[in-house]
């Protein structure tokens, strides 16, 4: 997506590799066999070379994803309970945005809001975490966040986003004869969020023509790769779910191929991008039209549904295989259990102590003022940022943390980092990140502005 973002705060690493077209391999599954069709992307058998419906069109079941799956023409969708990605239940709020996992090579959001804080890297390192994108020229980052004028963008959606383990994902992946991640992720998304109601394509769209004309051209070109000199047709697809409070969209190259010996077969690009747009930034259509300067982004879902009905008639489109449904529902169940445990564990801290201690800098030999804190990605752990004003902190030191609510937490320094390196002791006058065993997430709102002193 080519857009001149004036501020881009990386919540995760962007995959720099450009999307390239992939080719199909192996044999096309028999749609009547025991191997399900939804995620299988490979060459077709010779039987499919003439697979036509009564209307004289290609069988929808062997077509690219937007033709073989159902679509919705609803203006907004109802958000399924518990639906979300990246460890969050959607919609994302300004508060929950701070709970997203960060990447070790990225600038933490807390540092962007408070330039005096030092950037440390107690974050989950992943290539599939989204970036926070802010392009409001007339306001600060904090103001844009408060007004929900931001978006999330990732170049690579992975199974991690669903809260699925690698082993569980591989169990599903290996179930298919010749699987492709893009179709598996698409079917996982429909299981999580329902039927998509936003479709646009990112190449060969003529903004001077109507949506109907563009859709007709898209259908005729995409579904007839045999008309091309190279015997394939490829489109960058944007497929989305527009809800009342936000919209999400994924993008990937889907390719349809033809050969006289193998017939028609799909070979989508493996990598799937992801975008999250709060409604304050507009609908998905508004967002992408703005991002592409009006060239692309028009929602053609209604026009495409009409074309599909004319081509295929009243058919029962493919849905996610049972294994995919079980995988996603299991992940949602685990997320709900984790949320419940987190809520229970953060109601109070069991490490508050009554201590008769002067917490002023003058009264202590080892002292640090806390400038900000953040939650360690994927863990119920707080990281405290600050500058060592007096003395030296060491890993394993017993400490008191005085909170702004007047409470005092007793704990031990379990880890420290400075200049993106783990260290065993602090440096006087320099910023450092400290993790203290004994702090609870319930203390988070009372840490910034507090102090740490060695017992």
XYZ file of C-alpha atoms in Angstrom:
455
model
C 0.000 0.000 0.000
C 1.696 3.169 -1.127
C 0.759 6.033 1.141
C 2.731 8.963 2.457
C 2.449 8.324 6.178
C 3.937 11.221 8.115
C 4.307 9.175 11.296
C 4.783 5.414 11.345
C 5.367 3.777 14.698
C 6.368 0.150 14.271
C 4.463 -2.244 16.511
C 6.184 -5.052 14.655
C 8.750 -5.794 11.985
C 7.578 -5.302 8.404
C 8.427 -8.089 6.037
C 10.474 -6.265 3.429
C 10.187 -8.870 0.710
C 7.839 -7.854 -2.103
C 4.929 -10.077 -2.976
C 5.706 -12.361 -5.894
C 3.522 -14.758 -7.814
C 3.746 -18.451 -7.029
C 3.082 -21.411 -9.262
C 0.928 -24.413 -8.544
C 2.431 -27.873 -8.241
C 1.198 -31.392 -7.856
C -2.268 -32.567 -8.798
C -5.565 -30.812 -8.308
C -7.741 -32.436 -5.701
C -10.896 -34.233 -6.763
C -13.608 -32.148 -5.150
C -15.508 -35.312 -4.318
C -12.575 -36.991 -2.548
C -11.972 -37.298 1.174
C -9.459 -34.407 1.066
C -11.376 -31.140 1.644
C -11.143 -28.395 -0.958
C -11.133 -25.148 1.068
C -7.377 -24.770 1.611
C -5.964 -26.871 -1.190
C -4.226 -24.954 -3.963
C -2.616 -27.046 -6.651
C -2.798 -28.048 -10.267
C -6.037 -29.577 -11.402
C -6.473 -32.999 -12.923
C -7.193 -33.229 -16.608
C -10.840 -33.739 -15.741
C -11.061 -30.092 -14.710
C -9.821 -28.809 -18.050
C -13.379 -28.932 -19.263
C -15.150 -28.488 -15.941
C -18.129 -26.338 -16.904
C -21.460 -25.582 -15.303
C -24.750 -25.751 -17.135
C -24.383 -22.051 -17.856
C -21.104 -22.713 -19.676
C -18.807 -21.300 -16.992
C -16.034 -22.856 -14.935
C -17.088 -24.798 -11.841
C -17.039 -22.303 -8.959
C -15.422 -24.874 -6.635
C -12.106 -24.764 -8.536
C -12.065 -20.955 -8.873
C -10.092 -18.372 -6.856
C -11.159 -17.660 -3.278
C -13.613 -14.792 -3.881
C -15.497 -16.939 -6.408
C -15.551 -20.203 -4.471
C -16.584 -18.676 -1.103
C -19.659 -16.780 -0.033
C -19.847 -13.000 0.284
C -22.165 -10.589 2.122
C -23.729 -7.359 0.842
C -24.536 -6.077 4.357
C -23.354 -2.517 4.994
C -21.982 -3.561 8.384
C -21.527 -6.991 9.927
C -22.300 -8.153 13.443
C -19.078 -8.851 15.315
C -18.987 -12.424 16.665
C -18.395 -12.632 20.400
C -14.739 -13.023 21.312
C -13.467 -12.346 17.783
C -10.045 -10.765 17.548
C -6.383 -11.157 16.600
C -2.927 -10.521 18.069
C -4.082 -11.445 21.569
C -6.783 -8.768 21.594
C -10.555 -8.975 21.452
C -11.823 -6.548 18.820
C -12.567 -3.689 18.570
C -9.160 -2.357 19.597
C -9.328 0.607 21.947
C -6.662 3.108 22.881
C -6.230 1.227 26.147
C -5.958 -2.266 24.645
C -3.614 -0.967 21.940
C -0.982 -0.641 24.661
C -1.347 -4.363 25.385
C -0.304 -5.447 21.908
C 3.004 -7.330 21.660
C 5.913 -5.309 20.336
C 9.004 -6.277 18.365
C 12.609 -6.048 19.475
C 13.578 -3.948 16.454
C 10.742 -1.449 16.892
C 10.123 1.809 18.679
C 7.794 1.220 21.627
C 4.606 3.250 21.610
C 5.243 4.503 25.120
C 8.537 6.027 24.001
C 6.858 7.737 21.068
C 4.419 9.409 23.448
C 7.131 10.356 25.926
C 10.374 11.190 24.152
C 12.207 11.331 27.460
C 11.757 7.594 27.895
C 14.414 5.243 26.650
C 13.674 2.598 24.041
C 14.189 -0.905 25.416
C 13.363 -4.168 23.752
C 11.573 -6.470 26.175
C 9.230 -7.349 23.347
C 8.100 -10.380 21.454
C 10.233 -10.625 18.308
C 8.019 -11.466 15.340
C 7.760 -10.757 11.634
C 3.982 -10.871 11.776
C 3.148 -8.040 14.186
C 1.361 -4.977 12.784
C 2.669 -1.434 12.548
C 0.775 1.471 14.042
C 0.202 3.998 11.256
C -0.632 7.658 12.003
C -0.904 10.196 9.212
C -2.581 13.159 10.905
C -0.462 16.232 10.164
C -2.422 18.646 12.325
C -2.181 16.885 15.673
C 0.206 15.084 17.960
C 0.521 11.315 18.175
C -1.256 11.356 21.526
C -4.173 13.348 20.106
C -4.462 10.990 17.131
C -4.582 8.019 19.483
C -7.194 9.638 21.711
C -9.395 10.301 18.660
C -8.826 6.818 17.175
C -7.268 8.383 14.071
C -4.811 5.545 13.487
C -4.667 2.242 11.696
C -2.762 -1.036 11.971
C -0.922 -2.510 9.022
C 1.040 -5.741 8.676
C 2.685 -7.271 5.633
C 2.422 -10.807 6.937
C -0.527 -12.388 8.734
C 0.581 -15.568 10.505
C -0.979 -18.261 12.675
C 0.443 -16.393 15.682
C -2.134 -13.655 15.074
C -4.904 -16.147 15.857
C -3.253 -17.358 19.041
C -2.624 -20.740 17.419
C 0.479 -22.769 18.193
C 2.814 -23.873 15.427
C 2.082 -27.535 16.106
C -1.679 -27.011 15.952
C -1.375 -25.045 12.728
C 0.888 -27.686 11.174
C -1.635 -30.385 12.028
C -4.152 -28.581 9.835
C -1.617 -27.605 7.173
C -0.401 -31.175 6.761
C -3.957 -32.478 6.514
C -4.143 -31.252 2.913
C -2.407 -32.872 -0.034
C -1.023 -29.588 -1.350
C -1.975 -26.714 0.976
C -1.436 -22.988 0.640
C -1.264 -20.713 3.715
C -3.258 -17.896 2.086
C -6.413 -19.988 1.689
C -5.994 -21.520 5.149
C -5.724 -18.046 6.709
C -8.692 -16.801 4.698
C -10.817 -19.690 5.938
C -9.564 -19.067 9.482
C -10.648 -15.431 9.163
C -14.131 -16.351 7.957
C -14.403 -18.742 10.885
C -13.367 -15.962 13.259
C -15.248 -13.001 11.724
C -17.884 -14.420 9.382
C -18.533 -13.767 5.705
C -16.641 -10.748 4.261
C -18.558 -7.753 2.922
C -15.721 -5.782 1.312
C -13.967 -6.704 -1.932
C -11.677 -4.643 -4.111
C -8.827 -5.517 -6.432
C -5.569 -3.608 -6.569
C -4.641 -3.804 -10.236
C -6.340 -3.075 -13.577
C -9.140 -1.038 -11.974
C -10.237 1.906 -14.151
C -11.521 4.671 -11.886
C -13.097 6.370 -14.910
C -15.484 3.455 -15.383
C -18.353 2.278 -13.197
C -18.061 -0.412 -10.561
C -20.237 -2.655 -12.722
C -17.948 -2.279 -15.747
C -14.838 -2.890 -13.681
C -16.373 -5.951 -12.052
C -17.378 -7.435 -15.398
C -13.838 -6.923 -16.680
C -12.398 -8.415 -13.470
C -14.600 -11.518 -13.710
C -13.983 -12.088 -17.406
C -10.224 -11.627 -17.069
C -9.718 -13.509 -13.825
C -11.809 -16.544 -14.720
C -10.347 -16.975 -18.190
C -6.586 -17.345 -17.874
C -6.609 -19.278 -21.154
C -7.147 -15.949 -22.934
C -3.789 -14.691 -21.682
C -0.567 -15.299 -23.591
C 0.948 -16.614 -20.334
C -2.071 -18.780 -19.538
C -2.640 -17.189 -16.134
C -4.478 -14.250 -14.553
C -3.482 -12.639 -11.274
C -5.059 -9.988 -9.045
C -4.070 -8.334 -5.801
C -7.186 -8.928 -3.752
C -8.345 -6.850 -0.779
C -10.964 -8.806 1.166
C -12.495 -7.230 4.245
C -14.982 -7.270 7.079
C -16.674 -3.932 7.814
C -18.164 -3.729 11.293
C -19.896 -0.804 12.963
C -16.864 0.358 14.947
C -14.004 -0.791 12.721
C -13.017 -2.706 9.620
C -10.329 -5.279 8.897
C -8.981 -6.316 5.516
C -6.409 -8.751 4.203
C -4.569 -8.590 0.911
C -2.801 -11.221 -1.192
C -2.143 -12.061 -4.823
C -4.542 -14.721 -6.049
C -3.668 -16.388 -9.335
C -5.692 -18.584 -11.663
C -3.845 -20.717 -14.216
C -4.688 -22.910 -17.176
C -2.883 -25.562 -19.157
C -4.164 -27.938 -21.794
C -2.930 -30.949 -19.844
C -3.871 -29.866 -16.302
C -6.843 -27.618 -16.854
C -7.669 -24.792 -14.419
C -5.992 -24.440 -11.037
C -5.369 -21.746 -8.428
C -1.950 -20.766 -7.060
C -2.274 -17.863 -4.624
C 0.648 -16.033 -3.079
C 1.523 -17.496 0.320
C 1.834 -14.177 2.145
C -1.260 -12.383 3.420
C -1.223 -8.751 4.582
C -3.517 -7.313 7.270
C -5.097 -3.897 7.930
C -7.211 -2.678 10.867
C -9.122 0.613 10.517
C -11.136 2.269 13.331
C -14.378 3.780 12.034
C -13.078 7.241 13.010
C -10.657 6.838 10.089
C -13.572 5.931 7.821
C -14.837 2.710 6.310
C -12.511 0.288 4.574
C -13.598 1.761 1.263
C -12.846 5.302 2.483
C -9.485 4.217 3.839
C -8.218 2.418 0.753
C -9.564 5.015 -1.680
C -7.583 7.599 0.278
C -4.522 5.343 0.488
C -4.506 4.793 -3.280
C -5.500 8.369 -4.215
C -8.826 7.178 -5.602
C -7.320 4.671 -8.039
C -8.282 1.576 -6.039
C -10.445 0.792 -3.059
C -14.016 0.861 -4.408
C -16.052 -1.907 -2.796
C -17.387 -4.151 -5.566
C -18.916 -6.813 -3.328
C -22.500 -6.223 -4.512
C -21.507 -6.176 -8.168
C -19.373 -9.288 -7.728
C -22.180 -11.146 -5.969
C -24.501 -10.345 -8.869
C -21.921 -11.590 -11.379
C -21.408 -14.793 -9.407
C -25.146 -15.458 -9.297
C -25.390 -14.933 -13.027
C -22.465 -17.292 -13.627
C -23.034 -20.032 -11.076
C -26.670 -19.727 -10.110
C -27.882 -20.473 -6.579
C -25.049 -22.647 -5.267
C -23.744 -23.590 -1.845
C -20.308 -21.993 -1.705
C -17.347 -23.636 -0.029
C -16.879 -23.072 3.696
C -13.999 -23.654 6.088
C -13.189 -27.288 6.708
C -14.092 -28.694 10.113
C -10.417 -28.918 11.088
C -9.990 -25.177 10.524
C -13.163 -24.401 12.467
C -11.956 -26.503 15.397
C -8.535 -24.836 15.286
C -9.961 -21.302 15.436
C -12.594 -22.094 18.046
C -9.957 -23.749 20.206
C -7.788 -20.626 19.979
C -10.769 -18.427 20.909
C -11.472 -20.656 23.890
C -7.873 -20.417 25.059
C -7.949 -16.636 24.652
C -11.133 -16.386 26.736
C -9.581 -18.517 29.464
C -6.446 -16.358 29.407
C -8.532 -13.183 29.628
C -10.384 -14.593 32.634
C -7.139 -15.595 34.343
C -5.600 -12.200 33.622
C -8.648 -10.384 34.993
C -8.544 -12.489 38.143
C -4.787 -12.118 38.589
C -4.768 -8.347 38.101
C -7.519 -7.395 40.520
C -4.973 -6.676 43.217
C -1.332 -7.110 44.115
C -0.352 -9.512 46.872
C 3.042 -7.824 47.262
C 1.985 -4.548 48.880
C 3.898 -3.963 52.077
C 3.757 -1.497 54.922
C 7.193 0.023 55.237
C 8.411 3.049 57.148
C 10.729 4.458 54.493
C 11.604 7.890 53.134
C 11.427 7.539 49.336
C 12.987 10.890 48.502
C 16.133 10.907 46.368
C 18.132 12.584 49.107
C 17.340 9.810 51.588
C 18.419 6.896 49.379
C 21.761 5.733 47.991
C 20.266 3.873 44.979
C 17.330 5.658 43.359
C 15.435 5.732 40.042
C 12.405 7.787 39.017
C 10.048 5.828 36.736
C 9.205 7.764 33.571
C 6.870 5.165 32.053
C 6.047 1.481 31.905
C 4.574 -1.038 29.485
C 3.412 -4.632 29.415
C 5.821 -7.195 28.060
C 4.288 -8.685 24.899
C 2.635 -12.044 25.517
C 3.377 -11.958 29.259
C 1.757 -10.529 32.390
C 4.914 -8.598 33.199
C 5.581 -4.878 33.483
C 8.769 -3.210 32.267
C 9.738 0.014 34.053
C 11.677 2.710 32.212
C 13.697 5.346 33.972
C 17.090 6.887 34.654
C 19.405 5.823 37.465
C 19.702 9.038 39.445
C 21.861 7.644 42.269
C 23.911 4.511 42.821
C 23.802 1.283 40.808
C 20.973 -1.219 40.402
C 21.943 -4.875 39.960
C 20.035 -7.945 38.806
C 18.803 -9.790 41.887
C 18.662 -6.649 44.035
C 15.731 -6.582 46.476
C 13.829 -3.334 45.882
C 10.845 -1.291 46.934
C 8.670 0.329 44.233
C 6.641 3.283 45.460
C 3.478 3.723 43.355
C 1.555 6.927 42.758
C -1.460 5.535 44.657
C 0.605 5.507 47.830
C 1.147 1.734 47.833
C 4.593 0.168 48.084
C 5.496 -3.087 46.280
C 8.290 -5.290 47.526
C 10.108 -7.273 44.828
C 13.351 -8.316 43.164
C 14.980 -7.089 39.949
C 14.743 -10.062 37.588
C 16.080 -8.487 34.399
C 17.563 -5.246 33.076
C 18.288 -3.923 29.604
C 20.282 -0.955 28.373
C 21.054 0.040 24.786
C 19.069 -3.016 23.654
C 21.403 -5.338 25.533
C 20.751 -7.370 28.670
C 22.875 -6.023 31.499
C 23.466 -7.079 35.081
C 23.808 -3.570 36.501
C 22.729 -0.041 35.653
C 24.860 2.947 34.660
C 24.545 6.145 36.633
C 22.726 8.888 34.731
C 21.616 6.645 31.846
C 18.203 5.291 30.940
C 17.421 1.650 31.617
C 14.559 -0.810 31.540
C 13.931 -2.871 34.656
C 11.636 -5.826 35.334
C 10.650 -6.334 38.974
C 9.188 -9.595 40.214
C 6.299 -8.722 42.497
C 4.595 -6.088 40.374
C 1.103 -6.903 39.067
C -0.634 -5.629 35.938
C -3.102 -3.994 38.299
C -0.227 -1.689 39.338
C 0.253 -0.420 35.792
C -1.795 2.767 36.169
C 0.153 3.742 39.287
C 3.746 3.032 38.222
C 4.609 5.995 35.989
C 5.686 8.788 38.280
C 6.715 6.364 40.999
C 10.228 5.517 42.156
C 12.402 2.452 42.759
C 14.872 2.226 45.606
C 17.124 -0.599 46.730
C 16.207 -1.999 50.159
